[in-house]
Short mmCIF file of C-alpha atoms in Angstrom, two decimals:
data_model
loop_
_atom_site.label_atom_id
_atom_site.label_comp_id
_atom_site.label_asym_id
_atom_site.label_seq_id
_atom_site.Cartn_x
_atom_site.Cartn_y
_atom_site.Cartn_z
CA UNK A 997 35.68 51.79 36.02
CA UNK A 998 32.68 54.04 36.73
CA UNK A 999 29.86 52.39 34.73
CA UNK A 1000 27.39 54.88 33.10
CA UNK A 1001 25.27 53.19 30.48
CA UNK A 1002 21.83 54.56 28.86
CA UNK A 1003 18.44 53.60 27.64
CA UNK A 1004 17.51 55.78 24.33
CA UNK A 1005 14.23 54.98 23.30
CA UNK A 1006 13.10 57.03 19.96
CA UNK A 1007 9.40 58.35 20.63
CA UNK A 1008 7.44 57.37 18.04
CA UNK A 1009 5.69 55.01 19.22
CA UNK A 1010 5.06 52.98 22.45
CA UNK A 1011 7.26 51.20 24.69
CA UNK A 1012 7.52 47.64 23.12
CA UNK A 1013 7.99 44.68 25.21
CA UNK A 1014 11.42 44.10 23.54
CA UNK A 1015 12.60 48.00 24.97
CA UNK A 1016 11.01 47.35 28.29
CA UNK A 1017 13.42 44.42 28.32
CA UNK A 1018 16.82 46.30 27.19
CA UNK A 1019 15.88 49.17 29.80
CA UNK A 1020 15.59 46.55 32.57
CA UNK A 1021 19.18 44.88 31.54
CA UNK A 1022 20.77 47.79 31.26
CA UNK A 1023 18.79 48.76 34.49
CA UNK A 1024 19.89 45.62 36.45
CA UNK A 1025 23.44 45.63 34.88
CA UNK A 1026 23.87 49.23 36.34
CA UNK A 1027 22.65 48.78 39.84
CA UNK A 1028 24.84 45.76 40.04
CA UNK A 1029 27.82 47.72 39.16
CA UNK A 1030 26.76 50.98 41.33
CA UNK A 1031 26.88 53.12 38.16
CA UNK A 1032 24.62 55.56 36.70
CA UNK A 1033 22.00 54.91 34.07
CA UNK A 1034 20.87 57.59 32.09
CA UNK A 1035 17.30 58.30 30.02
CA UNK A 1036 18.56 59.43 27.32
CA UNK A 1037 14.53 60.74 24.35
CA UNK A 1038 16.24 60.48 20.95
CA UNK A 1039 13.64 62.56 19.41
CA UNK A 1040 16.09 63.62 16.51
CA UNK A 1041 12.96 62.75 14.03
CA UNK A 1042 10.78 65.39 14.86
CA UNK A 1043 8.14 64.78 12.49
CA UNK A 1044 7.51 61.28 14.07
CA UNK A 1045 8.27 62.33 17.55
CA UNK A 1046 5.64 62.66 20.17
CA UNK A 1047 4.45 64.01 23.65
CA UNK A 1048 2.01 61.64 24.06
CA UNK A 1049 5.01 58.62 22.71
CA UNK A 1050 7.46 60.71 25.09
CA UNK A 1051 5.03 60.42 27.88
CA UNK A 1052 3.75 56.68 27.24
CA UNK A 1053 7.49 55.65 27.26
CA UNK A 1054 8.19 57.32 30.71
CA UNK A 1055 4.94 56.26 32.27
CA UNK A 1056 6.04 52.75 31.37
CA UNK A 1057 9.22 52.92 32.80
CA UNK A 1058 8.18 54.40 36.09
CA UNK A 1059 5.32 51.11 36.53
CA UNK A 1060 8.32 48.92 35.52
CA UNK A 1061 10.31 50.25 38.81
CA UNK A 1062 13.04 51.62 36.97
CA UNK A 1063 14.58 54.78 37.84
CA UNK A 1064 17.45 56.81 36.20
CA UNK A 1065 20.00 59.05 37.91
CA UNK A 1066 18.86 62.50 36.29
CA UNK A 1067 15.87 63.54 34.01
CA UNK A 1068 16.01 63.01 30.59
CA UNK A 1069 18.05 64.01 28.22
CA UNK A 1070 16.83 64.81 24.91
CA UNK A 1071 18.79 64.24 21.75
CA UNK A 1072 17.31 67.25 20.15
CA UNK A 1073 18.90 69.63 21.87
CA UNK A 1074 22.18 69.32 21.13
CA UNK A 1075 22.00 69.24 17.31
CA UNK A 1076 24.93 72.15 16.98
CA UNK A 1077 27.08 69.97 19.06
CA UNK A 1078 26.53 66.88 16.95
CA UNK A 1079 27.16 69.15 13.72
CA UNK A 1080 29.99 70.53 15.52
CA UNK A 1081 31.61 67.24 15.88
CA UNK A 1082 30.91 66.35 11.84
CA UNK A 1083 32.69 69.61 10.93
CA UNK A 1084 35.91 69.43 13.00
CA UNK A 1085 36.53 65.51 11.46
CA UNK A 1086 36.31 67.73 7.92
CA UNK A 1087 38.78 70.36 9.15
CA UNK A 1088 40.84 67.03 10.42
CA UNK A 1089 41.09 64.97 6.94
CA UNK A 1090 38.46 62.31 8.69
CA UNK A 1091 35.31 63.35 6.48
CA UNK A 1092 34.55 65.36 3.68
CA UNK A 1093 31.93 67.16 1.70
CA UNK A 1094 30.24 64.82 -0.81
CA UNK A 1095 27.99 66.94 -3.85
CA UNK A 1096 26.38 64.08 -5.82
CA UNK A 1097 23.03 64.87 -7.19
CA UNK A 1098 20.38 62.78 -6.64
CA UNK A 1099 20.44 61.09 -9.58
CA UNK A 1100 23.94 60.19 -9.21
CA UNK A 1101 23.26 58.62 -5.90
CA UNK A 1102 20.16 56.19 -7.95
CA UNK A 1103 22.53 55.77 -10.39
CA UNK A 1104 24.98 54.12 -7.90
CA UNK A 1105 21.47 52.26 -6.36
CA UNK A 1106 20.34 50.55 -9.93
CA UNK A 1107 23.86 49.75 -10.75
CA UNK A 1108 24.59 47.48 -7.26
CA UNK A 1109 21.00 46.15 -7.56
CA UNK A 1110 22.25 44.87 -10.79
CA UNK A 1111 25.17 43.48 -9.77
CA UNK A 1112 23.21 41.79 -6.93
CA UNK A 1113 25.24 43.90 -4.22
CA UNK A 1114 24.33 45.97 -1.17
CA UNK A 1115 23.85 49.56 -2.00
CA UNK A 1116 27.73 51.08 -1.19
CA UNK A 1117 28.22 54.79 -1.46
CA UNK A 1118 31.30 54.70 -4.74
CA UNK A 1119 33.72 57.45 -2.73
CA UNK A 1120 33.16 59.70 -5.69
CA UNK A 1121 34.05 62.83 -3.90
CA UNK A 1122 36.18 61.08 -0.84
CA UNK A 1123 39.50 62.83 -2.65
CA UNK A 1124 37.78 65.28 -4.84
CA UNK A 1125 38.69 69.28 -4.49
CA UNK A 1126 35.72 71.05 -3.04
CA UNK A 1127 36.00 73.68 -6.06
CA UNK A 1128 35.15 71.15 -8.53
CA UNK A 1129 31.49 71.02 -6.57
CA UNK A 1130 28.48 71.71 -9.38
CA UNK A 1131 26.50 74.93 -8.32
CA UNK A 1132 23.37 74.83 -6.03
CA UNK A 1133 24.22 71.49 -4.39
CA UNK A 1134 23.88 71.11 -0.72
CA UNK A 1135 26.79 68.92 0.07
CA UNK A 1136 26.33 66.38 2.99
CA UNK A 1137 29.29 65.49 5.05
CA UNK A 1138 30.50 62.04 4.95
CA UNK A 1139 33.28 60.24 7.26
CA UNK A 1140 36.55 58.97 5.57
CA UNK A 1141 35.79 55.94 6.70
CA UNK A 1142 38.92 53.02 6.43
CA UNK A 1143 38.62 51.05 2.99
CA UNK A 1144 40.76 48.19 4.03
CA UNK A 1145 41.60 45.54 6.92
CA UNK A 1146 38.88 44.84 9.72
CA UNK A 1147 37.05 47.03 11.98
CA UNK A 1148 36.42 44.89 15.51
CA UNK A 1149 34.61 44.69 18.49
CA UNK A 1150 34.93 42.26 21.37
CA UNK A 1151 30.53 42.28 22.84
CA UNK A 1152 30.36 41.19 26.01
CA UNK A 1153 26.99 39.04 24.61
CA UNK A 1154 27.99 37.95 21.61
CA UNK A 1155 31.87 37.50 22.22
CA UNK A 1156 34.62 38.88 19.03
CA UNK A 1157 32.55 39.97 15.91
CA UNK A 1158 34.09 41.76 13.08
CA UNK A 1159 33.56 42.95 9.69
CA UNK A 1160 35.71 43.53 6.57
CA UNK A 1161 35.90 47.43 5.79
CA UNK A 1162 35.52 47.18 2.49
CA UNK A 1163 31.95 46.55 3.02
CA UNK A 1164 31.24 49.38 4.68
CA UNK A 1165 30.90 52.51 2.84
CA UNK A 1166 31.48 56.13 4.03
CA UNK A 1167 28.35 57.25 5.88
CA UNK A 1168 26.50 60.30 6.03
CA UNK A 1169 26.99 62.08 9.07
CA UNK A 1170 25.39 65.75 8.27
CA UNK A 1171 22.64 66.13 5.59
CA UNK A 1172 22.47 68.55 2.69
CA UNK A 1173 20.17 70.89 5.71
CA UNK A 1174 22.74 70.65 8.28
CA UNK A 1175 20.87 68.34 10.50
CA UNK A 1176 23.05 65.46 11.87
CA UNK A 1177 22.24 61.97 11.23
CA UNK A 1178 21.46 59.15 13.80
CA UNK A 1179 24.78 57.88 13.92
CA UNK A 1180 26.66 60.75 14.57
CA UNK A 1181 24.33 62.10 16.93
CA UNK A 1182 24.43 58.68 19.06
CA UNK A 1183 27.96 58.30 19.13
CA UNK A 1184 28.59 62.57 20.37
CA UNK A 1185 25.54 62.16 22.90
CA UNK A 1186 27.18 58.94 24.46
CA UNK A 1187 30.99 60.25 24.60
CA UNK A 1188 29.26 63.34 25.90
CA UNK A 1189 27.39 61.52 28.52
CA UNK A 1190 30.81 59.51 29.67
CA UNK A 1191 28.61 56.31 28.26
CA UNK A 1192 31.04 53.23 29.37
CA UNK A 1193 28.25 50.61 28.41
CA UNK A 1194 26.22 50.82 25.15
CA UNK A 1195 23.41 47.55 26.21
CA UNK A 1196 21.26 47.36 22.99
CA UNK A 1197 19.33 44.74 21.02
CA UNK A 1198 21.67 43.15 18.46
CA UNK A 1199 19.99 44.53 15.50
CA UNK A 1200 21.98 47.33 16.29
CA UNK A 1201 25.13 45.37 16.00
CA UNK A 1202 25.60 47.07 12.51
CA UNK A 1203 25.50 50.33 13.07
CA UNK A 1204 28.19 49.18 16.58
CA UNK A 1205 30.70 48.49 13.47
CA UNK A 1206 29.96 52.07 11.85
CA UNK A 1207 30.07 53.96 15.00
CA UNK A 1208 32.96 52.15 16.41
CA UNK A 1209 35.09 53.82 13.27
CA UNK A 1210 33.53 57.03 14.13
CA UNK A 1211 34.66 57.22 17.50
CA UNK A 1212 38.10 56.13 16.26
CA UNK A 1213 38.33 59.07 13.89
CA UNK A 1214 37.02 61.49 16.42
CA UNK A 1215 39.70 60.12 19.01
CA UNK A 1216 37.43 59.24 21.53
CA UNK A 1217 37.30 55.98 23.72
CA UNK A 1218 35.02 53.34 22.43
CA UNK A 1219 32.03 51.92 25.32
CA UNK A 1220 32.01 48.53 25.55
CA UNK A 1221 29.19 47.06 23.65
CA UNK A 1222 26.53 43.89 24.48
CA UNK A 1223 24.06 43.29 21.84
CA UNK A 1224 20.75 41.43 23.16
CA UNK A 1225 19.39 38.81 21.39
CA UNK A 1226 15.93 40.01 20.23
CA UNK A 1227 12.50 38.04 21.62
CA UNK A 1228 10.72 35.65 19.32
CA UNK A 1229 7.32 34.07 19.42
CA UNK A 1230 6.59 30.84 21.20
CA UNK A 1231 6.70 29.63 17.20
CA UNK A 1232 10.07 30.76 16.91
CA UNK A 1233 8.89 33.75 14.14
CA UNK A 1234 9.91 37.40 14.83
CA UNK A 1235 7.59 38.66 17.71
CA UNK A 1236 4.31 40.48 16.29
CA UNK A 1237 1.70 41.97 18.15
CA UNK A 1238 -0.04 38.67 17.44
CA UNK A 1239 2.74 37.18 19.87
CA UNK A 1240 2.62 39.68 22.33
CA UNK A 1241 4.53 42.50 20.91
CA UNK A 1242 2.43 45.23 22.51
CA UNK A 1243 3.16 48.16 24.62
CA UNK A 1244 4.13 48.10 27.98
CA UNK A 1245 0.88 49.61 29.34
CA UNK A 1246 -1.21 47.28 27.34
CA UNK A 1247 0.38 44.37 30.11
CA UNK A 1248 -0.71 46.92 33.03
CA UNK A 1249 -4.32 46.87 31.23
CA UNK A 1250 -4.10 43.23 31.21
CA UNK A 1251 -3.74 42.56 34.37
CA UNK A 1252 0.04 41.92 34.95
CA UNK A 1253 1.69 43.66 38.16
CA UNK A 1254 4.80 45.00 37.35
CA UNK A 1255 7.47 42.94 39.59
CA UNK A 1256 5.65 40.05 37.34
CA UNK A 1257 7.04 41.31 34.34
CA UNK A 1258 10.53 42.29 35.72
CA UNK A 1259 10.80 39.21 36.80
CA UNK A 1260 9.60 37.32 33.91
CA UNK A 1261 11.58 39.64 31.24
CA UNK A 1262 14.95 39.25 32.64
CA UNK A 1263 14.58 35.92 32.31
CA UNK A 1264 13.88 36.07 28.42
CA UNK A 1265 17.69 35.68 27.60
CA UNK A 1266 19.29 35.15 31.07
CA UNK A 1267 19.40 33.07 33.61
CA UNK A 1268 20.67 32.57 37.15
CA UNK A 1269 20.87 28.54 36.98
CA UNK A 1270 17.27 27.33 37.43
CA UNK A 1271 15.74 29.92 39.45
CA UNK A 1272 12.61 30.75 37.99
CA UNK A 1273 11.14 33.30 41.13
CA UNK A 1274 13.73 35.68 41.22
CA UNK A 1275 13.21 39.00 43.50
CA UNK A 1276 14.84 42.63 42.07
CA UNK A 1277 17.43 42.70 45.08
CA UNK A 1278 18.33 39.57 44.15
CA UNK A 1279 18.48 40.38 40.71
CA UNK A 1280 20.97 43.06 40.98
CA UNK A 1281 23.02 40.92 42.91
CA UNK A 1282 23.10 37.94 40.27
CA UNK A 1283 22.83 39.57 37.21
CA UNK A 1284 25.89 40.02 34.68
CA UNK A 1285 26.41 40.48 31.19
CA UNK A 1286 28.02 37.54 30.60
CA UNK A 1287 24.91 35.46 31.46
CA UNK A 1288 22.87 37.03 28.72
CA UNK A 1289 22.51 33.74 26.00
CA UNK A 1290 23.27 34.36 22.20
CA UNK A 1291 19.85 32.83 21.06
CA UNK A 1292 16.50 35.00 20.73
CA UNK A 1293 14.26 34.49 23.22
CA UNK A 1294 10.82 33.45 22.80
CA UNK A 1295 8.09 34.79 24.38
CA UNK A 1296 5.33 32.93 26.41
CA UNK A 1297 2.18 34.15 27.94
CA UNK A 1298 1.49 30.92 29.76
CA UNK A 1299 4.74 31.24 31.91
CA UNK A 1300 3.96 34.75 31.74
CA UNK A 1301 0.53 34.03 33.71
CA UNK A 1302 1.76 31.90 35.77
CA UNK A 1303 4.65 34.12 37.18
CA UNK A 1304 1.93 36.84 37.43
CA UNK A 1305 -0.30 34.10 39.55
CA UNK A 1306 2.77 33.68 41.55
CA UNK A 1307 3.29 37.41 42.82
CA UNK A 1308 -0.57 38.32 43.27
CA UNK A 1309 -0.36 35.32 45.62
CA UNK A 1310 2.32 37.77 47.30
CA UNK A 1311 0.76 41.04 46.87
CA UNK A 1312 -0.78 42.57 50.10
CA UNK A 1313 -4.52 42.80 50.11
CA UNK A 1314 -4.88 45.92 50.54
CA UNK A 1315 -2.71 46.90 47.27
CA UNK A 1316 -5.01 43.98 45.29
CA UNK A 1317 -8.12 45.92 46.40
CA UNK A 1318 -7.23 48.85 45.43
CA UNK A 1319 -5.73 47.64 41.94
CA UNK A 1320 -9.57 46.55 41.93
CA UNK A 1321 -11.22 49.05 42.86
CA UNK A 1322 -10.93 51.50 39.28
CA UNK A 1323 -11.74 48.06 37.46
CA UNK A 1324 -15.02 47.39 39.13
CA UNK A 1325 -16.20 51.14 38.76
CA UNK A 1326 -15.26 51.12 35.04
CA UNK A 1327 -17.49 47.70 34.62
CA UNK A 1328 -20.43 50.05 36.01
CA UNK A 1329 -20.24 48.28 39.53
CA UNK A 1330 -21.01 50.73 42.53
CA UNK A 1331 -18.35 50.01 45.63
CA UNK A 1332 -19.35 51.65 48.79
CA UNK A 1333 -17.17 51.41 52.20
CA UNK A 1334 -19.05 47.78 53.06
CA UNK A 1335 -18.09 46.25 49.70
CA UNK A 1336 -14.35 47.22 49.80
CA UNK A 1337 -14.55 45.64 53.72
CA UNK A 1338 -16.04 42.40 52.01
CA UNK A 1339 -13.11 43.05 49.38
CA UNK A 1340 -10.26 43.10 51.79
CA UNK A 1341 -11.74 40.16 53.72
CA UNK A 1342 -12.29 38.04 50.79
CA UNK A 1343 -8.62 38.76 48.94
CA UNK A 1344 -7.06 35.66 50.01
CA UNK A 1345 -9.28 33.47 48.87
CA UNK A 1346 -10.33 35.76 45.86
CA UNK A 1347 -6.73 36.11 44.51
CA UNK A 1348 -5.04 32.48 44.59
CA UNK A 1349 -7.33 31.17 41.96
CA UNK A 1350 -7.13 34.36 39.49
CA UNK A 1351 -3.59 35.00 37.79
CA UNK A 1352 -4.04 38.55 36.47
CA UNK A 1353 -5.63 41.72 38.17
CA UNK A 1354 -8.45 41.40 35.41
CA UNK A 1355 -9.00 37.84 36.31
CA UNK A 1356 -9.40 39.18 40.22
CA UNK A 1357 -11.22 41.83 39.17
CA UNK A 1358 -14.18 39.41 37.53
CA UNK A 1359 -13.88 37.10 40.50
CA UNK A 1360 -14.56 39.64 43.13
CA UNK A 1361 -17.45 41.24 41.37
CA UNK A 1362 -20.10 38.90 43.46
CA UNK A 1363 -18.69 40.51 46.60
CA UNK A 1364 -20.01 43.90 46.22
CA UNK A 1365 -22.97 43.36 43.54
CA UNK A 1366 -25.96 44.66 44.50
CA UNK A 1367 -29.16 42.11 45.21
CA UNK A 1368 -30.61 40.83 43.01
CA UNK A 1369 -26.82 39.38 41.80
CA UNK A 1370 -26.99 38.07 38.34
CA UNK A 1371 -26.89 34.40 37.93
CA UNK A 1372 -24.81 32.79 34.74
CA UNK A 1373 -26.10 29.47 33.35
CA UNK A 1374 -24.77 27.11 35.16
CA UNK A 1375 -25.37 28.83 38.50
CA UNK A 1376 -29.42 28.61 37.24
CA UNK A 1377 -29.05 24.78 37.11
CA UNK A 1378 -27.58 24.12 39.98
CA UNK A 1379 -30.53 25.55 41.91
CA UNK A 1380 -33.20 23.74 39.97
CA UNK A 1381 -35.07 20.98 42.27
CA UNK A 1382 -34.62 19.38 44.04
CA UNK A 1383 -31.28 21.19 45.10
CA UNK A 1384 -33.60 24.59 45.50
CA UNK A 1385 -36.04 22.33 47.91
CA UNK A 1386 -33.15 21.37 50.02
CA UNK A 1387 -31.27 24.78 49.57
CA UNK A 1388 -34.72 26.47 51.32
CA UNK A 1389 -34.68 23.87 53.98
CA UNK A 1390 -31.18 24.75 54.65
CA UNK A 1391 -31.63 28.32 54.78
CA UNK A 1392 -34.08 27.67 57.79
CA UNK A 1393 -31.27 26.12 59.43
CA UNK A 1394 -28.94 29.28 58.37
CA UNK A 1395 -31.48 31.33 59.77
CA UNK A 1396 -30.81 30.61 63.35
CA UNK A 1397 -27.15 29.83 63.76
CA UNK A 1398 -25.61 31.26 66.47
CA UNK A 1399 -22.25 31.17 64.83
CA UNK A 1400 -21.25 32.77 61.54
CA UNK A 1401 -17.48 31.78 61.23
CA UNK A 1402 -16.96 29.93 58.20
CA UNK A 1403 -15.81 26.50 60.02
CA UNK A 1404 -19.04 26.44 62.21
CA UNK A 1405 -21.28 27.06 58.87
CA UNK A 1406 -19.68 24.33 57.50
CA UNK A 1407 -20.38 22.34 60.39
CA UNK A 1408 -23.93 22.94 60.60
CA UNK A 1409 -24.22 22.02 56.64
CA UNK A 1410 -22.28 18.64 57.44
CA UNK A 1411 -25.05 17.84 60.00
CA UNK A 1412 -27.80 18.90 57.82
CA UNK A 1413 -26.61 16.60 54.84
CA UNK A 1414 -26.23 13.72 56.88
CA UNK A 1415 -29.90 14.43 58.01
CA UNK A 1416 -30.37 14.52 54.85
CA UNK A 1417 -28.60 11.33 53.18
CA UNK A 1418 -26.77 13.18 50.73
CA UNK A 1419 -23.34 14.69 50.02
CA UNK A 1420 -21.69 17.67 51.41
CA UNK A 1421 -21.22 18.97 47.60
CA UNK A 1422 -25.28 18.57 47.00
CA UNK A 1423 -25.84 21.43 49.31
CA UNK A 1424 -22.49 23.43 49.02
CA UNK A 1425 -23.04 23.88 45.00
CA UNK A 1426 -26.60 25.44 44.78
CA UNK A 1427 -25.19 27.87 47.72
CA UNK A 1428 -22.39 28.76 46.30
CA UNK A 1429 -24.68 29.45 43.03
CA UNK A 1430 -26.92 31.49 45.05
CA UNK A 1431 -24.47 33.34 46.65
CA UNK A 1432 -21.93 34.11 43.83
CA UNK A 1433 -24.09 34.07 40.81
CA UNK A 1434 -21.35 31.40 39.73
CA UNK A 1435 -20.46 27.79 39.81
CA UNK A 1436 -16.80 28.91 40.81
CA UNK A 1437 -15.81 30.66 43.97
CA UNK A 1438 -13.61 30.47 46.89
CA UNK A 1439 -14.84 28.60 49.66
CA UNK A 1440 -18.62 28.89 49.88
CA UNK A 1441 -18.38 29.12 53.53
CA UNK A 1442 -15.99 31.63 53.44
CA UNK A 1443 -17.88 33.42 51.62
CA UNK A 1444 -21.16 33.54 53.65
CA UNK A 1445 -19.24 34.30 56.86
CA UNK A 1446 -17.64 37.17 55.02
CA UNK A 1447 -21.10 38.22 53.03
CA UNK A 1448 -22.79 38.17 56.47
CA UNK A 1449 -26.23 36.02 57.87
CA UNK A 1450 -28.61 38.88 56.64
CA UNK A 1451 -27.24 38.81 52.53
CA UNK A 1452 -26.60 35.39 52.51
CA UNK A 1453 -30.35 34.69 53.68
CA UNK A 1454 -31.34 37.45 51.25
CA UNK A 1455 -29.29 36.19 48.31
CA UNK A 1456 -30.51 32.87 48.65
CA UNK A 1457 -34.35 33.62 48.51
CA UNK A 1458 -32.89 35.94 45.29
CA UNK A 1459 -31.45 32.65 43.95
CA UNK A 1460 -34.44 30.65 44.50
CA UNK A 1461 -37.13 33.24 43.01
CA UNK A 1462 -35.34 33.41 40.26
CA UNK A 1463 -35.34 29.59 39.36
CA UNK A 1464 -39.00 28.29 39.98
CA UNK A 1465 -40.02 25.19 41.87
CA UNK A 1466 -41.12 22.33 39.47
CA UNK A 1467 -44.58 21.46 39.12
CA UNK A 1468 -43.47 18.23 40.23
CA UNK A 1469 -41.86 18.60 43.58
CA UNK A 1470 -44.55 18.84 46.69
#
C-alpha cells in the first residue's frame, strides 16, 4: 500500500499542543512508511477562519520540522465537489431531501430531552414524496443512513470499536444554503486526496462511525483509522491552558527548541521501550501505530524542561547565540561584535546550567552588559568587608598576571588564599559577584579569562564602589 495520510487543522485559532502532537504522528508514521503526508486548511467555517490562524498554524509547523509533500490544500475550495457528492447519493436512493421547519426539528429536541435521550433526527421525511414538501422550505439533504445491525471499525490505536445503528441518526450532509457540512466535506476531500490513513485524536472517533457509513454509501474504500488518546494534565483533568494547553509558538517564546518538543511529544502516548532521548531519524525508524497506548497522556513541564536542558546541552554555540541574540536586544541590552565574541566563548559554560533559551538568555546578560553591571542583592553582600578588603588586595595581584587562561587565574587565587588563611570560595564568591552582578555563574575563572584582564579589573573596582568599606575595617 502507498500510504498518504493528512493533517487538517481548522483555522480558528492557534496550533494547540494536542495538534502539534497528531501532525508529528501522522508526520513520523508517514516518513516511516515512505508515503506522502498532506496539509490539508479546513477553513469550511469562514466566519471563524483566519489569515493570521492560517499563518500561525503553518509557522508552527515549519519550527516543528515538519514538512508536507505539496502546499496546502484548502477545504474551501472544493465546496461544489462536496455538494456534488451529497446530490448524486440523492439521485442513488442513499440520501434524501428532509423539509422540517424549525420548529419541528425543537420539537423533536424537547421531546428526547424529556425522555432523557440523545437528540436523534425521527426520519420524518427519510420515505416521504418530495411533493408533499410545505412551500418556502429550504430542504437540507440528509444520508439514508442504515437503521439496524452494527456499523464497525477495526483502529489501529484503539483495536475493534463499534456502534449499534440505531443510535445514529441520518445526518445532514448539505444545509438548507447549499453549503456542505463537515462530514461530508472530510470524507470527499480524503477519498479525493487517495487518504489511506485518517491519524486523529479520538474525540473524533464519533464522527469515524458516521463517516465510515458515508463512504459505504458513496462506494468508496474506507482509510484505515487510529484515534489518539488526547493529553491530560499532570492532575489527570482535561488539559487547559492552565496545564499547558497553549499554542505552539507560545513554547518557541518560552524558550523550548523545537527537536525538544518533537522529542518530548511523541513520547506523550508512545514509546520505544525506555528510551527517553530519542533523535527524529531514529524516530522514523521506530515509530508505528501500534505503539501508540490507549490511555490519555498527561502532560509535564518538568520532563518537558529537562528534555529541553538535554538538547541545548547539544545545540552548537553558534545557533544558541544567535537564538540569544533577538532576546537580549528586546530586554534593551546593546550587543556589539565584542559581546557576541564573549557570547560564543562563554556558551558552554553559559548553557549547561540554563534549560530553556529564556533561561540562557538571562544568564548571558552579564557577558555583554555595559559597566557599571547591575548588582542583585545577594551579589551586594557578598562584597561587603571584609570580602571587598581582600577582593582589592586580590585585584593587585590580577593586575599583573602574566597569564589570563582560566586554569592559571585560578592558580594564582589558590596561592593568594593560602597567603591569606582562608578558603578558595572566600575569594571566588565576591569575584564572581563583581564580575556577574550575580551569586550564580559559570566558572568565575572562566569567566574573567573570557571577560578579559582590563573589564575584569574594571568591573571589580565597579563592584567595590558600589558597596562601601565599613567604618570599621582599617
Amino acid at each position: 500500500m502507498n500510504v498518504t495520510t493528512r493533517f487538517a487543522p481548522s483555522p480558528t485559532g492557534y496550533l494547540h499542543i494536542g495538534g502539534a502532537r497528531t501532525a508529528l504522528f501522522n508526520w513520523l508514521f508517514t516518513r516511516h512508511e515512505g508515503g506522502r503526508i498532506l496539509l490539508r486548511i479546513e477553513d469550511t467555517d469562514r466566519e471563524r477562519s483566519t489569515k493570521a490562524a492560517i499563518d500561525a498554524i503553518i509557522d508552527g509547523l515549519g519550527w516543528l520540522g515538519l514538512d508536507f509533500d505539496a502546499p496546502p490544500i484548502f477545504q474551501s475550495q472544493f465546496a461544489t465537489r462536496h455538494a456534488e457528492a451529497a446530490r448524486d447519493l440523492v439521485a442513488k436512493g442513499r440520501a434524501y431531501y428532509c423539509y422540517c421547519t424549525q420548529e419541528e426539528l425543537q420539537a423533536m429536541r424537547d421531546k428526547a430531552r424529556a425522555e432523557g435521550r440523545p437528540m436523534r433526527y425521527d426520519g420524518t421525511w427519510r420515505d416521504r414524496d418530495p411533493a408533499d414538501a410545505p412551500p418556502g422550505i429550504k430542504p437540507v439533504v440528509r444520508l439514508k443512513a442504515p437503521q439496524q445491525g452494527e456499523t464497525v471499525i477495526d483502529d489501529l490505536v484503539q483495536g475493534i470499536v463499534r456502534v449499534s445503528n440505531e443510535h445514529l441518526d441520518d445526518m445532514v450532509l448539505l444545509r438548507g444554503d447549499g453549503s456542505p457540512t463537515y462530514m461530508l466535506s472530510v470524507v470527499v476531500d480524503d477519498h479525493d486526496m487517495a487518504i489511506t490513513h485518517v491519524i486523529r485524536g479520538d474525540d473524533h472517533l464519533t464522527n469515524a462511525f458516521r463517516q465510515t457509513q458515508l463512504y459505504e454509501a458513496l462506494g468508496w474504500q474506507t482509510p484505515r483509522f487510529a484515534h489518539i488518546p488526547l493529553i491530560h494534565g499532570p492532575d489527570g483533568a482535561k488539559l487547559s491552558k492552565r496545564h499547558g494547553a497553549l499554542g505552539v509558538e507560545a513554547y518557541r517564546e518560552l524558550g523550548y527548541l523545537p527537536e525538544a518538543m518533537r522529542n518530548y511529544l511523541m513520547r506523550l502516548g508512545w514509546a520505544h521501550g525506555d528510551a527517553e532521548i530519542i533523535g527524529t531519524e531514529q524516530a522514523i525508524e521506530w515509530f508505528t501505530l501500534e505503539a501508540i497506548g490507549r490511555s490519555p497522556a498527561r502532560f509535564d513541564f518538568d520532563k518537558l524542561n529537562h528534555l529541553n536542558a538535554h538538547y541545548m546541552r547539544e545545540a552548537p554555540d553558534d545557533r544558541l547565540v544567535e537564538l540569544v541574540l533577538p532576546r537580549l536586544a528586546a530586554a534593551g541590552v546593546d550587543v556589539g561584535p565584542p559581546g557576541r565574541e564573549r557570547l560564543l566563548r562563554g556558551m558552554q559554560g553559559l548553557k549547561a546550567r540554563a534549560r530553556t533559551v529564556v533561561e540562557l538568555a538571562d544568564s548571558a546578560q552579564f557577558y555583554v552588559r555595559r559597566r557599571p553591571i547591575p548588582l542583585n542583592d545577594r551579589a551586594r553582600k557578598l562584597l561587603q568587608e571584609p570580602a571587598a578588603e581582600r577582593l582589592r588586595r586580590f585585584a593587585t595581584n590580577l593586575s599583573t598576571a602574566s597569564d589570563w587562561r582560566s586554569d592559571a587565574l585560578e592558580a594564582a587565587a589558590r596561592r593568594f588564599v593560602e597567603t591569606e588563611g582562608c578558603k578558595l570560595g572566600d575569594i571566588a564568591q565576591p569575584l564572581r559577584a563583581a564580575l556577574s552582578g550575580s551569586n550564580v555563574s559559570p566558572g568565575v575563572f572562566e569567566v574573567a579569562e573570557i571577560l578579559g584582564r582590563d573589564e575584569v579589573l574594571g568591573r571589580i573596582a565597579d563592584g567595590l564602589a558600589a558597596t562601601p568599606v565599613s567604618p570599621a575595617v582599617t
